[in-house]
Short mmCIF file of N, CA and C in Angstrom, two decimals:
data_model
loop_
_atom_site.label_atom_id
_atom_site.label_comp_id
_atom_site.label_asym_id
_atom_site.label_seq_id
_atom_site.Cartn_x
_atom_site.Cartn_y
_atom_site.Cartn_z
N MET I 1 15.31 -38.49 54.40
CA MET I 1 15.49 -39.48 55.44
C MET I 1 16.87 -39.38 56.07
N ASN I 2 17.87 -39.00 55.27
CA ASN I 2 19.23 -38.87 55.81
C ASN I 2 19.29 -37.77 56.87
N ALA I 3 18.55 -36.72 56.68
CA ALA I 3 18.53 -35.64 57.66
C ALA I 3 17.99 -36.14 58.99
N TRP I 4 16.96 -36.98 58.93
CA TRP I 4 16.38 -37.52 60.17
C TRP I 4 17.39 -38.42 60.88
N ARG I 5 18.11 -39.24 60.12
CA ARG I 5 19.13 -40.10 60.73
C ARG I 5 20.23 -39.26 61.37
N PHE I 6 20.59 -38.17 60.71
CA PHE I 6 21.62 -37.28 61.24
C PHE I 6 21.16 -36.69 62.57
N VAL I 7 19.93 -36.23 62.63
CA VAL I 7 19.39 -35.66 63.87
C VAL I 7 19.37 -36.72 64.97
N GLN I 8 18.95 -37.96 64.61
CA GLN I 8 18.92 -39.03 65.62
C GLN I 8 20.33 -39.32 66.14
N SER I 9 21.32 -39.33 65.23
CA SER I 9 22.69 -39.62 65.69
C SER I 9 23.20 -38.51 66.59
N GLU I 10 22.84 -37.27 66.30
CA GLU I 10 23.25 -36.16 67.15
C GLU I 10 22.62 -36.27 68.54
N PHE I 11 21.36 -36.67 68.60
CA PHE I 11 20.72 -36.83 69.91
C PHE I 11 21.32 -38.00 70.69
N ARG I 12 21.69 -39.07 69.98
CA ARG I 12 22.37 -40.19 70.66
C ARG I 12 23.70 -39.73 71.23
N LEU I 13 24.45 -38.94 70.44
CA LEU I 13 25.72 -38.41 70.91
C LEU I 13 25.50 -37.51 72.13
N PHE I 14 24.47 -36.71 72.07
CA PHE I 14 24.16 -35.82 73.17
C PHE I 14 23.85 -36.61 74.44
N ARG I 15 23.04 -37.67 74.30
CA ARG I 15 22.68 -38.48 75.48
C ARG I 15 23.88 -39.21 76.06
N SER I 16 24.78 -39.68 75.19
CA SER I 16 25.91 -40.46 75.68
C SER I 16 26.98 -39.58 76.33
N ARG I 17 27.18 -38.38 75.80
CA ARG I 17 28.24 -37.54 76.32
C ARG I 17 27.74 -36.45 77.27
N GLY I 18 26.48 -36.19 77.27
CA GLY I 18 25.92 -35.20 78.18
C GLY I 18 26.30 -33.79 77.78
N ALA I 19 26.80 -33.02 78.73
CA ALA I 19 27.09 -31.61 78.51
C ALA I 19 28.21 -31.40 77.50
N GLN I 20 29.11 -32.39 77.34
CA GLN I 20 30.21 -32.24 76.38
C GLN I 20 29.70 -32.17 74.94
N ALA I 21 28.53 -32.69 74.68
CA ALA I 21 28.01 -32.73 73.32
C ALA I 21 27.18 -31.51 72.98
N ILE I 22 26.93 -30.64 73.93
CA ILE I 22 26.08 -29.47 73.67
C ILE I 22 26.72 -28.55 72.62
N ILE I 23 27.97 -28.20 72.83
CA ILE I 23 28.62 -27.25 71.92
C ILE I 23 28.72 -27.81 70.50
N PRO I 24 29.23 -29.03 70.29
CA PRO I 24 29.28 -29.54 68.91
C PRO I 24 27.90 -29.64 68.26
N THR I 25 26.90 -30.03 69.04
CA THR I 25 25.56 -30.17 68.49
C THR I 25 25.01 -28.81 68.07
N VAL I 26 25.14 -27.82 68.94
CA VAL I 26 24.63 -26.49 68.62
C VAL I 26 25.39 -25.91 67.43
N LEU I 27 26.71 -26.06 67.42
CA LEU I 27 27.49 -25.54 66.30
C LEU I 27 27.11 -26.21 64.98
N THR I 28 26.87 -27.51 65.01
CA THR I 28 26.47 -28.23 63.80
C THR I 28 25.14 -27.70 63.28
N ILE I 29 24.20 -27.50 64.17
CA ILE I 29 22.88 -27.01 63.75
C ILE I 29 22.98 -25.59 63.22
N VAL I 30 23.73 -24.73 63.90
CA VAL I 30 23.86 -23.34 63.47
C VAL I 30 24.56 -23.26 62.12
N VAL I 31 25.66 -23.97 61.95
CA VAL I 31 26.40 -23.93 60.69
C VAL I 31 25.54 -24.49 59.56
N SER I 32 24.80 -25.55 59.82
CA SER I 32 23.92 -26.12 58.79
C SER I 32 22.86 -25.10 58.37
N GLY I 33 22.26 -24.45 59.34
CA GLY I 33 21.23 -23.45 59.01
C GLY I 33 21.80 -22.27 58.25
N LEU I 34 22.97 -21.79 58.67
CA LEU I 34 23.59 -20.66 57.96
C LEU I 34 23.98 -21.04 56.54
N SER I 35 24.53 -22.22 56.37
CA SER I 35 24.95 -22.62 55.02
C SER I 35 23.74 -22.80 54.11
N LEU I 36 22.67 -23.38 54.61
CA LEU I 36 21.47 -23.54 53.78
C LEU I 36 20.88 -22.19 53.42
N THR I 37 20.87 -21.27 54.37
CA THR I 37 20.37 -19.92 54.10
C THR I 37 21.22 -19.23 53.06
N LEU I 38 22.53 -19.32 53.19
CA LEU I 38 23.44 -18.70 52.24
C LEU I 38 23.25 -19.26 50.84
N ILE I 39 23.13 -20.55 50.73
CA ILE I 39 22.92 -21.18 49.43
C ILE I 39 21.60 -20.72 48.83
N ALA I 40 20.56 -20.66 49.63
CA ALA I 40 19.25 -20.21 49.13
C ALA I 40 19.32 -18.76 48.65
N VAL I 41 20.02 -17.90 49.38
CA VAL I 41 20.13 -16.49 48.99
C VAL I 41 20.93 -16.36 47.70
N ILE I 42 22.02 -17.09 47.59
CA ILE I 42 22.84 -17.02 46.38
C ILE I 42 22.05 -17.49 45.17
N ILE I 43 21.32 -18.55 45.31
CA ILE I 43 20.54 -19.07 44.19
C ILE I 43 19.43 -18.10 43.81
N SER I 44 18.75 -17.55 44.79
CA SER I 44 17.63 -16.65 44.48
C SER I 44 18.10 -15.32 43.91
N ARG I 45 19.33 -14.89 44.24
CA ARG I 45 19.83 -13.60 43.73
C ARG I 45 20.66 -13.75 42.46
N SER I 46 20.90 -14.95 42.01
CA SER I 46 21.70 -15.16 40.81
C SER I 46 21.03 -14.53 39.60
N PRO I 47 21.81 -13.88 38.73
CA PRO I 47 21.18 -13.27 37.55
C PRO I 47 20.64 -14.30 36.57
N TYR I 48 20.98 -15.56 36.76
CA TYR I 48 20.57 -16.58 35.81
C TYR I 48 19.35 -17.37 36.27
N THR I 49 18.73 -16.95 37.37
CA THR I 49 17.53 -17.64 37.82
C THR I 49 16.32 -17.08 37.12
N HIS I 50 15.25 -17.83 37.16
CA HIS I 50 14.03 -17.44 36.46
C HIS I 50 13.46 -16.10 36.93
N SER I 51 13.72 -15.74 38.18
CA SER I 51 13.12 -14.51 38.70
C SER I 51 13.76 -13.26 38.11
N ASN I 52 14.93 -13.40 37.48
CA ASN I 52 15.60 -12.24 36.91
C ASN I 52 15.48 -12.18 35.40
N LEU I 53 14.74 -13.08 34.82
CA LEU I 53 14.62 -13.11 33.37
C LEU I 53 13.20 -12.80 32.94
N SER I 54 13.10 -12.07 31.86
CA SER I 54 11.81 -11.82 31.24
C SER I 54 11.83 -12.53 29.89
N PRO I 55 10.72 -12.53 29.17
CA PRO I 55 10.75 -13.17 27.85
C PRO I 55 11.82 -12.58 26.93
N GLY I 56 12.18 -11.31 27.18
CA GLY I 56 13.22 -10.67 26.36
C GLY I 56 14.62 -10.97 26.84
N GLY I 57 14.80 -11.63 27.96
CA GLY I 57 16.12 -11.95 28.48
C GLY I 57 16.36 -11.32 29.84
N TYR I 58 17.63 -11.18 30.19
CA TYR I 58 18.04 -10.63 31.48
C TYR I 58 17.50 -9.22 31.63
N ASP I 59 16.88 -8.92 32.78
CA ASP I 59 16.27 -7.60 32.94
C ASP I 59 16.54 -6.93 34.28
N ARG I 60 17.52 -7.42 35.03
CA ARG I 60 17.78 -6.81 36.33
C ARG I 60 18.35 -5.40 36.17
N THR I 61 19.32 -5.21 35.30
CA THR I 61 19.88 -3.90 35.02
C THR I 61 20.03 -3.74 33.52
N ASP I 62 20.15 -2.50 33.08
CA ASP I 62 20.36 -2.26 31.67
C ASP I 62 21.74 -2.75 31.26
N ILE I 63 21.84 -3.22 30.05
CA ILE I 63 23.14 -3.62 29.52
C ILE I 63 23.79 -2.37 28.96
N ILE I 64 25.01 -2.10 29.41
CA ILE I 64 25.73 -0.92 28.98
C ILE I 64 26.95 -1.37 28.19
N ARG I 65 27.12 -0.78 27.05
CA ARG I 65 28.25 -1.12 26.19
C ARG I 65 29.36 -0.08 26.36
N VAL I 66 30.60 -0.50 26.18
CA VAL I 66 31.75 0.40 26.30
C VAL I 66 31.62 1.50 25.26
N GLY I 67 31.84 2.72 25.68
CA GLY I 67 31.80 3.85 24.78
C GLY I 67 30.46 4.57 24.74
N GLU I 68 29.41 3.96 25.27
CA GLU I 68 28.11 4.62 25.30
C GLU I 68 28.07 5.62 26.45
N THR I 69 27.34 6.69 26.27
CA THR I 69 27.15 7.63 27.37
C THR I 69 25.70 7.57 27.80
N HIS I 70 25.49 7.69 29.07
CA HIS I 70 24.15 7.63 29.64
C HIS I 70 23.96 8.82 30.55
N PRO I 71 22.83 9.50 30.45
CA PRO I 71 22.62 10.64 31.34
C PRO I 71 22.49 10.19 32.79
N PHE I 72 22.93 11.06 33.67
CA PHE I 72 22.83 10.79 35.09
C PHE I 72 21.37 10.86 35.52
N ALA I 73 20.93 9.86 36.22
CA ALA I 73 19.55 9.84 36.72
C ALA I 73 19.61 9.81 38.24
N GLY I 74 20.17 10.84 38.82
CA GLY I 74 20.42 10.88 40.26
C GLY I 74 19.18 10.96 41.10
N MET I 75 19.40 10.96 42.38
CA MET I 75 18.31 11.02 43.34
C MET I 75 18.00 12.49 43.65
N PRO I 76 16.75 12.84 43.68
CA PRO I 76 16.41 14.23 44.03
C PRO I 76 16.64 14.46 45.53
N LEU I 77 16.77 15.72 45.87
CA LEU I 77 16.89 16.06 47.29
C LEU I 77 15.60 15.69 48.01
N ILE I 78 15.73 15.30 49.25
CA ILE I 78 14.54 15.00 50.04
C ILE I 78 13.68 16.24 50.17
N ASN I 79 14.35 17.37 50.35
CA ASN I 79 13.65 18.64 50.46
C ASN I 79 14.30 19.61 49.46
N PRO I 80 13.72 19.80 48.26
CA PRO I 80 14.35 20.65 47.25
C PRO I 80 14.58 22.08 47.71
N SER I 81 13.83 22.56 48.67
CA SER I 81 14.03 23.93 49.13
C SER I 81 15.36 24.11 49.86
N LEU I 82 16.02 23.00 50.23
CA LEU I 82 17.33 23.10 50.87
C LEU I 82 18.35 23.77 49.96
N ALA I 83 18.21 23.57 48.63
CA ALA I 83 19.15 24.15 47.68
C ALA I 83 18.64 25.46 47.12
N GLN I 84 17.75 26.13 47.80
CA GLN I 84 17.19 27.39 47.32
C GLN I 84 17.23 28.44 48.43
N THR I 85 18.41 28.60 49.02
CA THR I 85 18.55 29.56 50.11
C THR I 85 18.82 30.97 49.60
N GLY I 86 19.17 31.09 48.32
CA GLY I 86 19.52 32.40 47.77
C GLY I 86 21.02 32.64 47.76
N ASN I 87 21.77 31.84 48.46
CA ASN I 87 23.22 31.94 48.46
C ASN I 87 23.74 30.92 47.45
N ASP I 88 24.21 31.40 46.29
CA ASP I 88 24.62 30.50 45.22
C ASP I 88 25.76 29.57 45.63
N VAL I 89 26.66 30.04 46.47
CA VAL I 89 27.80 29.21 46.87
C VAL I 89 27.33 28.04 47.74
N SER I 90 26.52 28.30 48.76
CA SER I 90 26.07 27.20 49.63
C SER I 90 25.09 26.29 48.89
N ASP I 91 24.25 26.87 48.04
CA ASP I 91 23.35 26.03 47.24
C ASP I 91 24.15 25.16 46.28
N GLY I 92 25.17 25.75 45.67
CA GLY I 92 26.02 25.01 44.73
C GLY I 92 26.77 23.87 45.42
N ARG I 93 27.20 24.11 46.65
CA ARG I 93 27.89 23.05 47.41
C ARG I 93 26.94 21.88 47.65
N LEU I 94 25.71 22.16 48.03
CA LEU I 94 24.73 21.11 48.27
C LEU I 94 24.42 20.35 46.97
N LEU I 95 24.27 21.08 45.87
CA LEU I 95 24.01 20.43 44.58
C LEU I 95 25.21 19.62 44.11
N PHE I 96 26.42 20.10 44.41
CA PHE I 96 27.65 19.38 44.08
C PHE I 96 27.66 18.02 44.78
N MET I 97 27.16 17.98 46.01
CA MET I 97 27.06 16.72 46.75
C MET I 97 25.92 15.86 46.19
N GLN I 98 24.78 16.48 45.95
CA GLN I 98 23.59 15.74 45.53
C GLN I 98 23.81 15.01 44.22
N TYR I 99 24.42 15.66 43.25
CA TYR I 99 24.58 15.05 41.93
C TYR I 99 25.78 14.12 41.88
N GLY I 100 26.45 13.90 42.99
CA GLY I 100 27.52 12.92 43.05
C GLY I 100 28.86 13.43 42.55
N CYS I 101 28.96 14.72 42.30
CA CYS I 101 30.22 15.29 41.79
C CYS I 101 31.36 15.07 42.79
N ALA I 102 31.04 15.21 44.07
CA ALA I 102 32.06 15.11 45.12
C ALA I 102 32.67 13.72 45.20
N ALA I 103 31.95 12.71 44.76
CA ALA I 103 32.48 11.35 44.83
C ALA I 103 33.73 11.20 43.98
N CYS I 104 33.78 11.88 42.84
CA CYS I 104 34.94 11.77 41.95
C CYS I 104 35.86 12.98 42.04
N HIS I 105 35.30 14.16 42.24
CA HIS I 105 36.08 15.39 42.19
C HIS I 105 36.47 15.92 43.56
N GLY I 106 36.11 15.24 44.63
CA GLY I 106 36.45 15.68 45.97
C GLY I 106 35.42 16.64 46.53
N LEU I 107 35.43 16.80 47.83
CA LEU I 107 34.42 17.63 48.51
C LEU I 107 34.47 19.09 48.09
N ASP I 108 35.64 19.57 47.70
CA ASP I 108 35.74 20.97 47.29
C ASP I 108 36.19 21.11 45.84
N GLY I 109 36.07 20.05 45.04
CA GLY I 109 36.42 20.11 43.63
C GLY I 109 37.90 20.02 43.36
N ARG I 110 38.69 19.66 44.36
CA ARG I 110 40.14 19.61 44.23
C ARG I 110 40.60 18.44 43.36
N GLY I 111 39.75 17.47 43.14
CA GLY I 111 40.13 16.31 42.33
C GLY I 111 40.44 15.11 43.19
N GLN I 112 40.26 13.95 42.62
CA GLN I 112 40.55 12.67 43.28
C GLN I 112 41.26 11.79 42.27
N ALA I 113 41.37 10.53 42.59
CA ALA I 113 42.00 9.59 41.66
C ALA I 113 41.19 9.45 40.38
N VAL I 114 39.89 9.62 40.46
CA VAL I 114 39.03 9.42 39.30
C VAL I 114 38.75 10.73 38.57
N GLY I 115 38.35 11.77 39.29
CA GLY I 115 37.95 13.03 38.67
C GLY I 115 39.03 14.09 38.78
N PRO I 116 39.16 14.92 37.73
CA PRO I 116 40.17 15.97 37.76
C PRO I 116 39.78 17.14 38.65
N ASN I 117 40.74 18.02 38.88
CA ASN I 117 40.54 19.23 39.66
C ASN I 117 39.63 20.17 38.89
N LEU I 118 38.58 20.66 39.55
CA LEU I 118 37.64 21.59 38.91
C LEU I 118 37.78 23.01 39.44
N ARG I 119 38.63 23.21 40.42
CA ARG I 119 38.69 24.50 41.09
C ARG I 119 39.14 25.63 40.17
N ASN I 120 40.03 25.34 39.22
CA ASN I 120 40.53 26.39 38.33
C ASN I 120 40.04 26.20 36.90
N ALA I 121 39.08 25.32 36.69
CA ALA I 121 38.52 25.12 35.35
C ALA I 121 37.60 26.29 35.01
N THR I 122 37.56 26.61 33.74
CA THR I 122 36.70 27.71 33.31
C THR I 122 35.24 27.26 33.35
N PRO I 123 34.31 28.19 33.58
CA PRO I 123 32.89 27.82 33.58
C PRO I 123 32.45 27.17 32.27
N GLU I 124 33.01 27.65 31.15
CA GLU I 124 32.65 27.07 29.85
C GLU I 124 33.06 25.61 29.77
N LYS I 125 34.25 25.31 30.25
CA LYS I 125 34.74 23.92 30.23
C LYS I 125 33.87 23.03 31.13
N ILE I 126 33.49 23.53 32.30
CA ILE I 126 32.64 22.76 33.22
C ILE I 126 31.28 22.50 32.58
N ILE I 127 30.70 23.53 31.98
CA ILE I 127 29.40 23.36 31.33
C ILE I 127 29.50 22.35 30.19
N GLN I 128 30.54 22.46 29.39
CA GLN I 128 30.72 21.55 28.25
C GLN I 128 30.84 20.10 28.72
N GLN I 129 31.69 19.85 29.71
CA GLN I 129 31.89 18.48 30.18
C GLN I 129 30.66 17.95 30.92
N ALA I 130 29.97 18.82 31.65
CA ALA I 130 28.78 18.37 32.39
C ALA I 130 27.66 17.99 31.43
N ARG I 131 27.53 18.71 30.34
CA ARG I 131 26.44 18.43 29.40
C ARG I 131 26.69 17.20 28.54
N LYS I 132 27.92 16.96 28.12
CA LYS I 132 28.15 15.82 27.21
C LYS I 132 28.82 14.63 27.89
N GLY I 133 29.41 14.82 29.07
CA GLY I 133 30.10 13.73 29.73
C GLY I 133 31.41 13.42 29.05
N LYS I 134 32.26 12.68 29.73
CA LYS I 134 33.54 12.30 29.13
C LYS I 134 34.09 11.12 29.91
N GLY I 135 34.49 10.09 29.21
CA GLY I 135 35.04 8.90 29.87
C GLY I 135 34.01 8.27 30.78
N THR I 136 34.33 8.19 32.06
CA THR I 136 33.41 7.57 33.02
C THR I 136 32.42 8.57 33.60
N MET I 137 32.57 9.85 33.25
CA MET I 137 31.65 10.87 33.76
C MET I 137 30.35 10.83 32.96
N PRO I 138 29.22 10.74 33.66
CA PRO I 138 27.94 10.72 32.94
C PRO I 138 27.58 12.12 32.42
N ALA I 139 26.70 12.14 31.44
CA ALA I 139 26.19 13.41 30.91
C ALA I 139 25.07 13.90 31.82
N PHE I 140 24.99 15.20 31.99
CA PHE I 140 23.94 15.83 32.79
C PHE I 140 23.14 16.76 31.88
N PRO I 141 22.16 16.26 31.14
CA PRO I 141 21.37 17.13 30.26
C PRO I 141 20.54 18.12 31.07
N PRO I 142 20.06 19.19 30.42
CA PRO I 142 19.30 20.24 31.15
C PRO I 142 18.07 19.72 31.87
N GLU I 143 17.45 18.64 31.39
CA GLU I 143 16.28 18.12 32.10
C GLU I 143 16.65 17.43 33.41
N ILE I 144 17.91 17.05 33.56
CA ILE I 144 18.39 16.44 34.81
C ILE I 144 19.01 17.52 35.71
N LEU I 145 19.92 18.30 35.16
CA LEU I 145 20.62 19.36 35.90
C LEU I 145 20.33 20.67 35.17
N SER I 146 19.51 21.51 35.76
CA SER I 146 19.09 22.75 35.10
C SER I 146 20.28 23.71 34.96
N ASP I 147 20.14 24.65 34.05
CA ASP I 147 21.19 25.66 33.86
C ASP I 147 21.41 26.46 35.14
N ALA I 148 20.34 26.77 35.85
CA ALA I 148 20.46 27.54 37.10
C ALA I 148 21.23 26.74 38.15
N ASP I 149 20.94 25.44 38.28
CA ASP I 149 21.67 24.60 39.25
C ASP I 149 23.13 24.45 38.84
N LEU I 150 23.39 24.32 37.55
CA LEU I 150 24.78 24.22 37.09
C LEU I 150 25.53 25.52 37.38
N ALA I 151 24.85 26.65 37.23
CA ALA I 151 25.47 27.94 37.56
C ALA I 151 25.79 28.02 39.05
N ARG I 152 24.93 27.46 39.90
CA ARG I 152 25.21 27.44 41.35
C ARG I 152 26.42 26.57 41.66
N ILE I 153 26.51 25.43 41.00
CA ILE I 153 27.68 24.54 41.20
C ILE I 153 28.95 25.26 40.78
N ILE I 154 28.90 25.97 39.65
CA ILE I 154 30.07 26.71 39.18
C ILE I 154 30.43 27.82 40.16
N ALA I 155 29.43 28.47 40.75
CA ALA I 155 29.69 29.51 41.76
C ALA I 155 30.40 28.90 42.97
N PHE I 156 29.98 27.71 43.38
CA PHE I 156 30.65 27.03 44.49
C PHE I 156 32.10 26.71 44.12
N LEU I 157 32.33 26.15 42.93
CA LEU I 157 33.68 25.79 42.53
C LEU I 157 34.56 27.03 42.39
N THR I 158 34.00 28.10 41.89
CA THR I 158 34.75 29.36 41.76
C THR I 158 35.15 29.88 43.14
N SER I 159 34.29 29.71 44.12
CA SER I 159 34.60 30.19 45.47
C SER I 159 35.71 29.39 46.12
N THR I 160 35.91 28.14 45.67
CA THR I 160 36.97 27.32 46.26
C THR I 160 38.30 27.44 45.52
N ALA I 161 38.28 28.13 44.36
CA ALA I 161 39.49 28.24 43.54
C ALA I 161 40.57 29.02 44.27
N LYS I 162 41.80 28.56 44.08
CA LYS I 162 42.94 29.29 44.68
C LYS I 162 43.28 30.46 43.77
N PRO I 163 43.61 31.61 44.35
CA PRO I 163 43.94 32.78 43.53
C PRO I 163 45.25 32.60 42.80
#
């Protein structure tokens, strides 16, 4: 009932002031609608609402504990044949991007704030770290990143290494 009284008072204000009341009235209605929408979205997306809980508890994302390693479950290429041109360096560059390596190690493996420089790392060291992971780097087991694809990535990194 209060909402109806509010609307009536706004219309009375509009009638008494004419065109001067248009902007405040429109702004009031728009802000009210946006705030109600925002509140509804926040409540519906909250992890503590019924829609995010199963009988076993919270189920929106897996619970990850500090020190656990999880294999990378990346997105496959839209067209897998893109990484099968026969040129190991260009295929390796594409795979380096696909598996998210470039996000931490830079576009050419030079390193970033998060990932170290891979350009002068030995292939054995790259294989070892890719398979078991380290720190924030996920593990890439052979069922996720094949030995052939890892060899292509290493070929790309070797091609970018400074002599």
